[in-house]
Coordinates of C-alpha atoms and ligand atoms in Angstrom, one line a residue:
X1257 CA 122.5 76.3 96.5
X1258 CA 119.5 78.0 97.7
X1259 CA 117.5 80.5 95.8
X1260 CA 116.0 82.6 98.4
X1261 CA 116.2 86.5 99.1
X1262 CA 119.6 85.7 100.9
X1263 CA 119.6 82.1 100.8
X1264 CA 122.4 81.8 97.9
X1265 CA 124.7 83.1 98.0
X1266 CA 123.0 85.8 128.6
X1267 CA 120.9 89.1 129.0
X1268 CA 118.0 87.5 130.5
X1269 CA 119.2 87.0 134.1
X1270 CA 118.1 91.3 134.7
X1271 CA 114.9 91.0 132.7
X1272 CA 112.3 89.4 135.8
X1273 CA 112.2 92.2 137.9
X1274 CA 111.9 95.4 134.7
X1275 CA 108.6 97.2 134.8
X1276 CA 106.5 96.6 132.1
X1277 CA 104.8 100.0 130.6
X1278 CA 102.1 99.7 128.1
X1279 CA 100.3 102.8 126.3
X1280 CA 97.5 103.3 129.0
X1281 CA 99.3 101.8 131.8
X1282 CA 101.7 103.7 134.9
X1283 CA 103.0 107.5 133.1
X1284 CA 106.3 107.8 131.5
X1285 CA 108.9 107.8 134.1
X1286 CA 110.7 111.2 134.5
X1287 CA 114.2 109.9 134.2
X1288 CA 116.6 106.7 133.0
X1289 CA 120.1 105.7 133.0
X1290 CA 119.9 105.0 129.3
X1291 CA 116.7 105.6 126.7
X1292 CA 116.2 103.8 124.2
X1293 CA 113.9 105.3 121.1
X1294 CA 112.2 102.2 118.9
X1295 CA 111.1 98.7 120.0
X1296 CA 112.3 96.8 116.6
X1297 CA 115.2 94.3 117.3
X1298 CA 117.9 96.5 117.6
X1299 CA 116.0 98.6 120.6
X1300 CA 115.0 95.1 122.5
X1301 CA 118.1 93.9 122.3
X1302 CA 120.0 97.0 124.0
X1303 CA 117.1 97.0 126.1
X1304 CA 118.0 93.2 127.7
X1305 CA 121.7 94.4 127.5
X1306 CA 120.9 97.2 129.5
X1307 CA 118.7 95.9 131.9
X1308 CA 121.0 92.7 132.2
X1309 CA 124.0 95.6 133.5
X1310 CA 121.4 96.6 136.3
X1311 CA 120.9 99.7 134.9
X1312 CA 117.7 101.8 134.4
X1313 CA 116.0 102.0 130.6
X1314 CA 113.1 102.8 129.0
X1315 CA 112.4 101.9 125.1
X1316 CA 109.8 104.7 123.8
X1317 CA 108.3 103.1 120.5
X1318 CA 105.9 105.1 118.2
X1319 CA 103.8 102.4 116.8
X1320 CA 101.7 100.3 119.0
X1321 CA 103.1 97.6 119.3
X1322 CA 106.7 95.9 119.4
X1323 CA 108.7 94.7 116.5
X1324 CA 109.5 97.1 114.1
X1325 CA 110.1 95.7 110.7
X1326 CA 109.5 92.3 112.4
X1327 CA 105.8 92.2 112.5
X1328 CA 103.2 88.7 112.5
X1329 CA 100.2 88.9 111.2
X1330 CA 97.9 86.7 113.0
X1331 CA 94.6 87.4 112.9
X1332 CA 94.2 88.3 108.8
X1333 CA 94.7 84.6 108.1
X1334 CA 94.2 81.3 110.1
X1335 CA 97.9 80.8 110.0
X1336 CA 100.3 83.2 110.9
X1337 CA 102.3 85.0 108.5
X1338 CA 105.5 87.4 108.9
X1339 CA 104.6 90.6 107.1
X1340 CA 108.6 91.6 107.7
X1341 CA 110.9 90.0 108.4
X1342 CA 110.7 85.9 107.7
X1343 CA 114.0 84.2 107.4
X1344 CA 116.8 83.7 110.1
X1345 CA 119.8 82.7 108.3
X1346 CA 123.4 81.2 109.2
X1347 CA 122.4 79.0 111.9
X1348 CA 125.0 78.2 113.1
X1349 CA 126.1 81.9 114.1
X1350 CA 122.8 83.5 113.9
X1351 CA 121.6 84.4 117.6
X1352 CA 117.7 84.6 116.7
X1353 CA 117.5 80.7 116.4
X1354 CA 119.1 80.3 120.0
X1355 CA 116.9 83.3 121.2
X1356 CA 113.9 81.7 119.7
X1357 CA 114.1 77.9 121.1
X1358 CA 115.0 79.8 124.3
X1359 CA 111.4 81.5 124.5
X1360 CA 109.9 78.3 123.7
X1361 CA 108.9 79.3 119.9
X1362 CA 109.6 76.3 117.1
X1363 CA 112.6 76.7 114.4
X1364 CA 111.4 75.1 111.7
X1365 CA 113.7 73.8 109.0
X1366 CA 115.0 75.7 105.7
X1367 CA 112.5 75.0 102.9
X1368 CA 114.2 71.6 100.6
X1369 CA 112.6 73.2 97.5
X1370 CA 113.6 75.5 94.9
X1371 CA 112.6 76.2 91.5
X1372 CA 112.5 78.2 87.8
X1373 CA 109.4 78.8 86.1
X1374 CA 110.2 79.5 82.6
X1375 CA 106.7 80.5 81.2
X1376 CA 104.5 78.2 82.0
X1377 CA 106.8 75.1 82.2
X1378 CA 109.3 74.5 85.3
X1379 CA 113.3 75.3 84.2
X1380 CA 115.0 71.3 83.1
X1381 CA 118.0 70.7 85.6
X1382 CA 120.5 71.9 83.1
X1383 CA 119.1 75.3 82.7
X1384 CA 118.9 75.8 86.6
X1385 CA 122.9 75.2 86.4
X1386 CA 122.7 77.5 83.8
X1387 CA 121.2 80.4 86.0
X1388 CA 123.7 79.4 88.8
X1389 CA 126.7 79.9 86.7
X1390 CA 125.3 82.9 85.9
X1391 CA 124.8 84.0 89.6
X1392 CA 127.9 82.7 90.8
X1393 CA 129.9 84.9 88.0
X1394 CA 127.9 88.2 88.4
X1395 CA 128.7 87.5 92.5
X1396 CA 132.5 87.3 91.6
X1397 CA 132.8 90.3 89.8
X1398 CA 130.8 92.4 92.3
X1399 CA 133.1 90.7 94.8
X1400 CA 135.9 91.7 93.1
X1401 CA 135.2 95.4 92.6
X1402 CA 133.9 95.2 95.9
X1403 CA 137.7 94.4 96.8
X1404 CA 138.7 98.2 94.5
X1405 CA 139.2 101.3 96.2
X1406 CA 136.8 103.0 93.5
X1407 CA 133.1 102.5 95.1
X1408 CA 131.1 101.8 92.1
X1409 CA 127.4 100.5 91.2
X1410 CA 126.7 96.6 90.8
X1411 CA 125.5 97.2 87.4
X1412 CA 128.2 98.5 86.3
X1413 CA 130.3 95.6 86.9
X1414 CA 127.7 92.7 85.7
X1415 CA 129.2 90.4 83.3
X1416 CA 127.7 91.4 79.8
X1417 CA 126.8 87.9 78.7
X1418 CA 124.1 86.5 81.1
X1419 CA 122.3 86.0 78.1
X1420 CA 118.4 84.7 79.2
X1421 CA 119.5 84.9 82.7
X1422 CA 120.1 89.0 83.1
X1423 CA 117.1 89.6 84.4
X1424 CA 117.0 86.7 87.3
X1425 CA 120.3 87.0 88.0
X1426 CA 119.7 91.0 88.4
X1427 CA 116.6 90.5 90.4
X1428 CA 118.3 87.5 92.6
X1429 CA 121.0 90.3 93.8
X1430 CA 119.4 93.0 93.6
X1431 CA 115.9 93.9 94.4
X1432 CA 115.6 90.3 96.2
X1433 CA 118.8 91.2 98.1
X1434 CA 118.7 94.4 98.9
X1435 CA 115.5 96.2 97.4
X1436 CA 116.9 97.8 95.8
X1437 CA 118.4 97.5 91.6
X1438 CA 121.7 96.7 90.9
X1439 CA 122.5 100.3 89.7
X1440 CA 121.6 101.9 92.7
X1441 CA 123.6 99.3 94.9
X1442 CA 127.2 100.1 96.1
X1443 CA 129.3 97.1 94.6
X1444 CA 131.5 97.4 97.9
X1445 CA 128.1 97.1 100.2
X1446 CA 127.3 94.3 98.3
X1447 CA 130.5 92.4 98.7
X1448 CA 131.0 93.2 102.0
X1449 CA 127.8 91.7 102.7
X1450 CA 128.6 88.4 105.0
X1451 CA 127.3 85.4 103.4
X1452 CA 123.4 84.5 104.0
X1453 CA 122.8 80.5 103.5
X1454 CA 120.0 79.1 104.5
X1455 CA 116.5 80.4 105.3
X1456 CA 115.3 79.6 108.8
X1457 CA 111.6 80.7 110.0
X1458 CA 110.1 80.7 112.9
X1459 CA 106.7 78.5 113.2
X1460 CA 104.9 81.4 115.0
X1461 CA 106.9 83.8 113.1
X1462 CA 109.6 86.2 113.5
X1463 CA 107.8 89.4 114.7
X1464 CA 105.6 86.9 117.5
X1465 CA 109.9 86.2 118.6
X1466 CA 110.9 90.1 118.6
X1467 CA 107.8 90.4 121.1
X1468 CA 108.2 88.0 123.3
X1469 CA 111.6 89.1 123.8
X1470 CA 110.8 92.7 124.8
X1471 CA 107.9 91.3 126.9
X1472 CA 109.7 92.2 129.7
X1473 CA 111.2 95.1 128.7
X1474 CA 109.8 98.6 129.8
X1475 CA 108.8 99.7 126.4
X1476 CA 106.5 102.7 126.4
X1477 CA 103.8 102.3 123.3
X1478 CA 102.3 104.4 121.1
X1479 CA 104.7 106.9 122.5
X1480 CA 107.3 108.7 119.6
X1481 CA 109.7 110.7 120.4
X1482 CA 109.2 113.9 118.7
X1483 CA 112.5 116.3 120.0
X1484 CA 115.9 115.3 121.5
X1485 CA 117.8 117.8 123.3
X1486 CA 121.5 116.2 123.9
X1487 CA 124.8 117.2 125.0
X1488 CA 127.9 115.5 125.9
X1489 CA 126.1 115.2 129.7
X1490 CA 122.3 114.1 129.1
X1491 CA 119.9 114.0 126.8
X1492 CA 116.2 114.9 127.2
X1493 CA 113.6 112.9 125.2
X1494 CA 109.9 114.8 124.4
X1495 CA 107.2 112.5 123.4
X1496 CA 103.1 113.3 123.8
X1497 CA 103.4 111.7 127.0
X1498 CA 105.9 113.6 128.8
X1499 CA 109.6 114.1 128.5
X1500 CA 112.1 111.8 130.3
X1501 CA 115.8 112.5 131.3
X1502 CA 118.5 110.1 130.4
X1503 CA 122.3 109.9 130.9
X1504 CA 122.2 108.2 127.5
X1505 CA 120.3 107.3 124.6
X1506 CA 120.3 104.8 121.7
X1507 CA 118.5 105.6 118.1
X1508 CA 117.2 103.0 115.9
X1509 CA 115.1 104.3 114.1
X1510 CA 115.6 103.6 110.3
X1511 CA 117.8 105.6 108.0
X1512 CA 114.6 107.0 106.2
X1513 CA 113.1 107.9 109.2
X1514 CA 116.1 109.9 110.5
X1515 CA 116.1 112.0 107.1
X1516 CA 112.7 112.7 107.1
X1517 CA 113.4 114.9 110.1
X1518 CA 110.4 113.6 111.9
X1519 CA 112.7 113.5 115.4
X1520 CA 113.8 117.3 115.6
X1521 CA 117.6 117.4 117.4
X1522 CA 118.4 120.3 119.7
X1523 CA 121.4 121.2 118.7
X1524 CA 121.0 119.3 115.0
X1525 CA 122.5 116.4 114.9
X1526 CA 125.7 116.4 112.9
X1527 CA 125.3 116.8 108.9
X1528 CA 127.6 114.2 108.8
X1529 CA 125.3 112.0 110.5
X1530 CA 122.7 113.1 108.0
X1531 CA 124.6 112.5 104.7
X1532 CA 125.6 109.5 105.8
X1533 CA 121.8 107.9 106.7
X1534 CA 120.8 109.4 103.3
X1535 CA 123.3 107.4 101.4
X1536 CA 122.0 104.1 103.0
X1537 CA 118.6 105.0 102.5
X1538 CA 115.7 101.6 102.7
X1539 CA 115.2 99.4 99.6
X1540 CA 111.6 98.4 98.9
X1541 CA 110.9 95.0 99.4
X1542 CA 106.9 93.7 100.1
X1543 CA 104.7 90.3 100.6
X1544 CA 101.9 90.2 98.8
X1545 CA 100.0 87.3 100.4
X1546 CA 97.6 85.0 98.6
X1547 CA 95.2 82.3 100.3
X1548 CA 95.3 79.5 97.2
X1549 CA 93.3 76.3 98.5
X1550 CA 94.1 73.0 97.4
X1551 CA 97.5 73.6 96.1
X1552 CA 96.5 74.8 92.3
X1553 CA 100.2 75.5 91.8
X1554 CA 101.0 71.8 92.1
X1555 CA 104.1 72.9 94.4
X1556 CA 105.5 71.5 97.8
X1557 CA 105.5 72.7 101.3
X1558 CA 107.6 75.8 101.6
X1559 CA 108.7 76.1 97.9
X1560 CA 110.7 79.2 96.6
X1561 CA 110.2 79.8 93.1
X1562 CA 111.4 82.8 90.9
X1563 CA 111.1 82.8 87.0
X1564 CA 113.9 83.5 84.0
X1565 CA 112.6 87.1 83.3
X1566 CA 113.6 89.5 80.6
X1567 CA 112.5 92.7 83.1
X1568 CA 112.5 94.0 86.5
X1569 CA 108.8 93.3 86.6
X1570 CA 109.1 89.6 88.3
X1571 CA 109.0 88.6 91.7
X1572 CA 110.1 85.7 94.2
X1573 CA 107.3 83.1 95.6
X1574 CA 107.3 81.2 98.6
X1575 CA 104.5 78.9 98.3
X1576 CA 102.2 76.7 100.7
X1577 CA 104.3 78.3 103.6
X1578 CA 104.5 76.1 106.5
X1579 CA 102.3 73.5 104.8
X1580 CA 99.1 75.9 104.4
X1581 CA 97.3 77.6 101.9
X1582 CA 99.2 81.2 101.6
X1583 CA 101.7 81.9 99.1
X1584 CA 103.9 85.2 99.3
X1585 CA 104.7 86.9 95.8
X1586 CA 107.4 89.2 97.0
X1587 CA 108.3 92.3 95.0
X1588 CA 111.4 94.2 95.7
X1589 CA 113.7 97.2 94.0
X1590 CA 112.0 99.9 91.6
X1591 CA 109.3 97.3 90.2
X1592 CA 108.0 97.0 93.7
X1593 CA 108.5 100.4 94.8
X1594 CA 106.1 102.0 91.7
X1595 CA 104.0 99.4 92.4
X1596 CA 103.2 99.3 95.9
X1597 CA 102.8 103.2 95.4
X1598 CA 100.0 102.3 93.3
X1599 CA 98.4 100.6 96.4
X1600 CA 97.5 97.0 97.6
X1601 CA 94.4 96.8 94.8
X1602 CA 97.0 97.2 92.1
X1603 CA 99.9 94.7 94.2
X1604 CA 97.0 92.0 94.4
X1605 CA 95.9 92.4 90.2
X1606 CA 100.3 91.6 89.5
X1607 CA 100.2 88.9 91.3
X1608 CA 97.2 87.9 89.8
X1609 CA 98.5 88.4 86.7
X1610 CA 102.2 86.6 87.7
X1611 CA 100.3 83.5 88.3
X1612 CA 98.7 83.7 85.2
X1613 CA 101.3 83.7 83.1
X1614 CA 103.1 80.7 85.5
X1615 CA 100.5 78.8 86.0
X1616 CA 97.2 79.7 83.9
X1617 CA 94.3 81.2 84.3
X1618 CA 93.0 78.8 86.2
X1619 CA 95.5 78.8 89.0
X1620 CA 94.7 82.4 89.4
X1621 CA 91.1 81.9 89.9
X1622 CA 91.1 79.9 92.8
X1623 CA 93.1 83.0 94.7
X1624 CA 90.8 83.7 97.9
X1625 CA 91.7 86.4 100.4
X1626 CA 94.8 88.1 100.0
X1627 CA 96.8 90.9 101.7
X1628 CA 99.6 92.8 100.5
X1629 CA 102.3 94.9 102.9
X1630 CA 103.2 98.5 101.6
X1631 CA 106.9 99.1 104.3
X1632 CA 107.8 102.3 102.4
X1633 CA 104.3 103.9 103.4
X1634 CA 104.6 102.7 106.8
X1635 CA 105.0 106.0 108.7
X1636 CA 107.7 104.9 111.6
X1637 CA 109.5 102.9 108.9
X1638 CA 109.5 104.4 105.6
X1639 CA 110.8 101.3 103.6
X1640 CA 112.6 97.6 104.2
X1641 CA 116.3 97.5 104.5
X1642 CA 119.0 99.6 104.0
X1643 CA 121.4 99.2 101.2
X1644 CA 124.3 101.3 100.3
X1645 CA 124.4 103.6 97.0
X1646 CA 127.4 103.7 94.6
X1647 CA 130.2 105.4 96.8
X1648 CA 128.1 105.2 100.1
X1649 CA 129.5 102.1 101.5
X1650 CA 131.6 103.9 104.2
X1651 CA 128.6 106.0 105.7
X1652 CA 127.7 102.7 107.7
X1653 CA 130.8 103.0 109.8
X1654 CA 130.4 107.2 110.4
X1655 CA 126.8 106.1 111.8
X1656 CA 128.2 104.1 114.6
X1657 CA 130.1 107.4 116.1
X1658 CA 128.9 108.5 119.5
X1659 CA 127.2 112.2 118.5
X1660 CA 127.4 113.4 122.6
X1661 CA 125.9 111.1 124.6
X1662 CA 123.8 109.0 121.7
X1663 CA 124.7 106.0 119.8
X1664 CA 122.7 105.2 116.8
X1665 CA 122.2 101.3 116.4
X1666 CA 119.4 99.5 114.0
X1667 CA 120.5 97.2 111.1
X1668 CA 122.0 99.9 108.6
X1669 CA 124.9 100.7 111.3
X1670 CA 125.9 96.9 110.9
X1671 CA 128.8 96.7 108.2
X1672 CA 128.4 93.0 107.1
X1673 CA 124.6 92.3 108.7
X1674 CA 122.8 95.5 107.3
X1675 CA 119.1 94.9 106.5
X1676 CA 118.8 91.7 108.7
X1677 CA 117.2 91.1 112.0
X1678 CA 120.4 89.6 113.6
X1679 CA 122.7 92.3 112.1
X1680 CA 119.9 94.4 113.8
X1681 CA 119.7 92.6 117.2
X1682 CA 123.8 92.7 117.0
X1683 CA 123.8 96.6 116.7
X1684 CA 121.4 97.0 119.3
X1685 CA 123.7 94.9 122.0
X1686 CA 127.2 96.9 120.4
X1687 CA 125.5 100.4 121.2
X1688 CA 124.1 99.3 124.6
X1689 CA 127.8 98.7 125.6
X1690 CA 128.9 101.8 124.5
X1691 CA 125.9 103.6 126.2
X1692 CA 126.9 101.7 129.4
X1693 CA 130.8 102.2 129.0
X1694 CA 129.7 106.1 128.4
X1695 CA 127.6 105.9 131.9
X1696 CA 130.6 104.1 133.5
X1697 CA 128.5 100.8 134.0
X1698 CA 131.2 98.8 132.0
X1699 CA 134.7 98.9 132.1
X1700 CA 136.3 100.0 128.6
X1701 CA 138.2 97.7 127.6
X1702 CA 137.8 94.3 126.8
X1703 CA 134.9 94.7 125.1
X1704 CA 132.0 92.3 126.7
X1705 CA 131.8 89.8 123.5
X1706 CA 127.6 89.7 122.8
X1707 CA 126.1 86.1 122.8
X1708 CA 125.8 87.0 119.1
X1709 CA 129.6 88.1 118.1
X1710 CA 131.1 85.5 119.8
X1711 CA 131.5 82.8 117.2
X1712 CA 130.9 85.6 114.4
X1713 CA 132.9 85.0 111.3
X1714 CA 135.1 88.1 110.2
X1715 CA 133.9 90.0 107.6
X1716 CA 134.0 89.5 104.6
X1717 CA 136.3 91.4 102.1
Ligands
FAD918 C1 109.4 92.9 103.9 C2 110.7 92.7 104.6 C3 111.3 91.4 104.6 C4 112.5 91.2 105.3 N1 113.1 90.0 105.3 C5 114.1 89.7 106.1 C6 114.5 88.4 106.3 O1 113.9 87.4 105.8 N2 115.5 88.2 107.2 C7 116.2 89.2 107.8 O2 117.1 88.9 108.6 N3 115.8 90.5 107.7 C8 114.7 90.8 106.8 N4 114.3 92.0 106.7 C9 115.0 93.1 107.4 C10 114.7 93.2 108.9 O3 113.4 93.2 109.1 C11 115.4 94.5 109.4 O4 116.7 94.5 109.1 C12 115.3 94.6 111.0 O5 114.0 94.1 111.4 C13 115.5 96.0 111.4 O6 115.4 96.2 112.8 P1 115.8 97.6 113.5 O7 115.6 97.4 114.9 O8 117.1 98.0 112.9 O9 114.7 98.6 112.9 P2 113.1 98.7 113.0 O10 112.6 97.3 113.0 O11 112.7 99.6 111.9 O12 112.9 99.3 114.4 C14 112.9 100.7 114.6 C15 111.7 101.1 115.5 O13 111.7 102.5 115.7 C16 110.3 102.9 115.8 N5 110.3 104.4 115.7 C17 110.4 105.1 114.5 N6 110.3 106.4 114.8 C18 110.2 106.5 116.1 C19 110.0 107.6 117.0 N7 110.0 108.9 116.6 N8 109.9 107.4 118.3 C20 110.0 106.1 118.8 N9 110.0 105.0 118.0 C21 110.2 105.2 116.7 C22 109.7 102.1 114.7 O14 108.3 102.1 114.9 C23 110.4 100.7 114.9 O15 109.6 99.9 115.7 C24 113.1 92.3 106.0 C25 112.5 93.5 106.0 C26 111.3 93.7 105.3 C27 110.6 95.1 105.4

């Protein structure tokens, strides 16, 4: 059993001849058969559906540069590091993997190690069964309410006898999960959840694969949309650059981001809509990256380590990551929230002082550079991934309904994959073929099974 954040528990044929738009290159073009607003996974991937149906699309992204919550950071260290997204995870029904070897980039295998600090000394074999048993029955009775009509929190359902394991157990399913605590997590959400073993990375890391796989894409940088005037005919897309025409358009911009109103809708888009993005608003969940030469931990190659704590101020680490110096102390759910509010000084002195209390004093000194990511103040983001509140479960579905001629896709409208990068890249491809179907560039039914859903296991329920 693995003891990662989820660990436990062919479009290219159309892509050679797309334009490629950069921010200072050819203007905006006036018109598209479909638009597409955000270059994260979800957008690239309807982009490459679209493009693969022959038909016309332009991605408008805000930021400057492709990738969304899937970002690599190569330049602050010597080896690159994912400041999103890291882990790929069912291989053998995750599409990222096949996407990646297929663009040339290295898969590397799930990290062999896991381990329990307990203070200063690592958890004996018997008291890492311990903690399992503990996770495995918190799991089943989440599961199990899950399975109720009544929508209620995690917390509420947690077996009242973890003992010393509470707090892991809590953090493990809860801010490590979803970023979010277990009394702010819908138990259904939760259950419904598909099954995330094993934890894949890519060598040059998950963001550098999101790129290269909108390379060809016509994605317009720097360029935000600002106002969307739709109807059941068109939809009209203003950005600082111009305004383009489109017979269609697919959102994926976060759940945060659509609440905070920063696209205005002409007319508003549904309240509906609204009140169901705000009850999957984004979880916190951050790296906090630490250059530690010569191993001063005493840990393996790609080891994942969390401690027995007794509060929600504990983190996950995954140490010497692909054999180098960096470790990531990841914080997640309220803990990491106030903190990374406080600013990347304050994120850099915890995990100073969580290595202290692991490992000593000494460990701690040798920390060199470091770097820390801060997603909820990231402006065209606002957070990490969406998770579900008590009674909220259902608002994933109501966000996959057409509102005139736009489909919202992005990891929250994915029922069982929300707040991954395949659930992501999934929703992209399912609201490209409705976007085409609505342009009558696909025919309506059979649904064109995606690479991805082909061998996709039902959901769970
Ligand atoms: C720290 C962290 C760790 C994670 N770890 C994992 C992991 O290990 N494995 C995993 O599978 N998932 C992980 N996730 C979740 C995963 O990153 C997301 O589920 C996925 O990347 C979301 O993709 P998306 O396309 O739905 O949204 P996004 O990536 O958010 O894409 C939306 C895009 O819209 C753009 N945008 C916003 N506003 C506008 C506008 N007005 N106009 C134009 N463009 C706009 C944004 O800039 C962004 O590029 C992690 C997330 C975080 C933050």
């Amino acid at each position: 059993m693995t003891i990662t954040r989820r660990g436990f528990l062919s479009a290219s044929a159309g892509l050679a001849a797309m334009p490629v738009l950069r921010a200072s290159a050819a203007p905006l073009p006036r018109e598209a058969d479909i638009v597409v607003i955000g270059a994260g996974a979800a957008g690239i991937a309807a982009a490459r559906r679209i493009a693969a149906a022959n038909r016309k699309v332009v991605v408008m992204e805000a930021a400057s540069q492709i990738g969304g919550r899937c970002i690599t950071d190569t330049t602050t260290f010597d080896v690159p590091f994912d400041r999103g997204a890291r882990w790929m995870h069912n291989p053998d029904t995750n599409p990222m993997i096949r996407l990646a070897r297929s663009v040339g980039l290295d898969v590397l295998p799930a990290p062999a190690g896991q381990k329990m600090r307990i203070g200063r000394r690592n958890a004996r074999a018997g008291e890492i069964e311990e903690f399992l048993a503990a996770l495995v029955r918190a799991n089943r009775t989440i599961d199990e309410a899950g399975r109720g009509k009544l929508d209620t929190s995690c917390a509420s359902v947690l077996p009242k006898d973890l003992g010393d394991w509470a707090g892991a157990t809590e953090f493990m399913l809860g801010a490590s999960f979803a970023g979010k605590d277990l009394k702010e997590l819908s138990a259904i959400d939760k259950a419904r959840a598909q099954d995330r073993n094993a934890a894949i990375a890519c060598r040059q890391g998950l963001g550098t694969l999101i790129t290269k796989l909108g390379e060809q894409a016509p994605v317009a940088l720097s360029t935000p949309a600002s106002r969307i005037a739709w109807s059941n005919r068109d939809v009209s897309v203003e950005t600082p650059s111009g305004k383009i025409v489109a017979r269609a358009a697919i959102i994926t911009v976060s759940t945060n981001v659509l609440t905070a109103g920063a696209i205005k809708f002409a007319p508003d888009i549904p309240k509906r809509t609204l009140d169901a993005a705000s009850k999957l608003t984004l979880g916190s969940y951050d790296h906090i990256v630490l250059q530690l030469p010569g191993n001063p931990l005493g840990l393996s190659r790609d080891d994942i380590l969390i401690e027995q704590s007794n509060s929600t101020r504990t983190a996950l680490m995954f140490a010497n990551i692909g054999g180098s110096s960096l470790c990531s102390i990841d914080v997640g759910g309220s803990f990491g929230r106030d903190l990374s509010e406080q600013g990347e000084k304050a994120m850099t002195a915890f995990a100073r002082e969580w290595i202290t209390k692991l490992f000593g004093s000494e460990a701690a000194s040798a920390i060199q550079k470091t770097s820390a990511t801060r997603w909820n103040a990231s402006p065209f983001v606002m957070g990490a991934m969406s998770a579900a509140s008590p009674g909220g479960q259902l608002s994933r579905k109501t966000l996959t309904e057409p509102i005139g001629c736009m489909f919202l896709a992005g990891e929250a409208t994915h029922e069982t994959l929300w707040g991954t990068v395949d659930g992501a890249w999934e929703s992209g491809e399912r609201a490209a073929d409705a976007a085409l179907r609505r342009i009558g560039a696909l025919r309506d039914e059979p649904d064109v099974p995606t690479q991805s859903t082909k061998k996709r296991r039902a959901p769970r329920q």
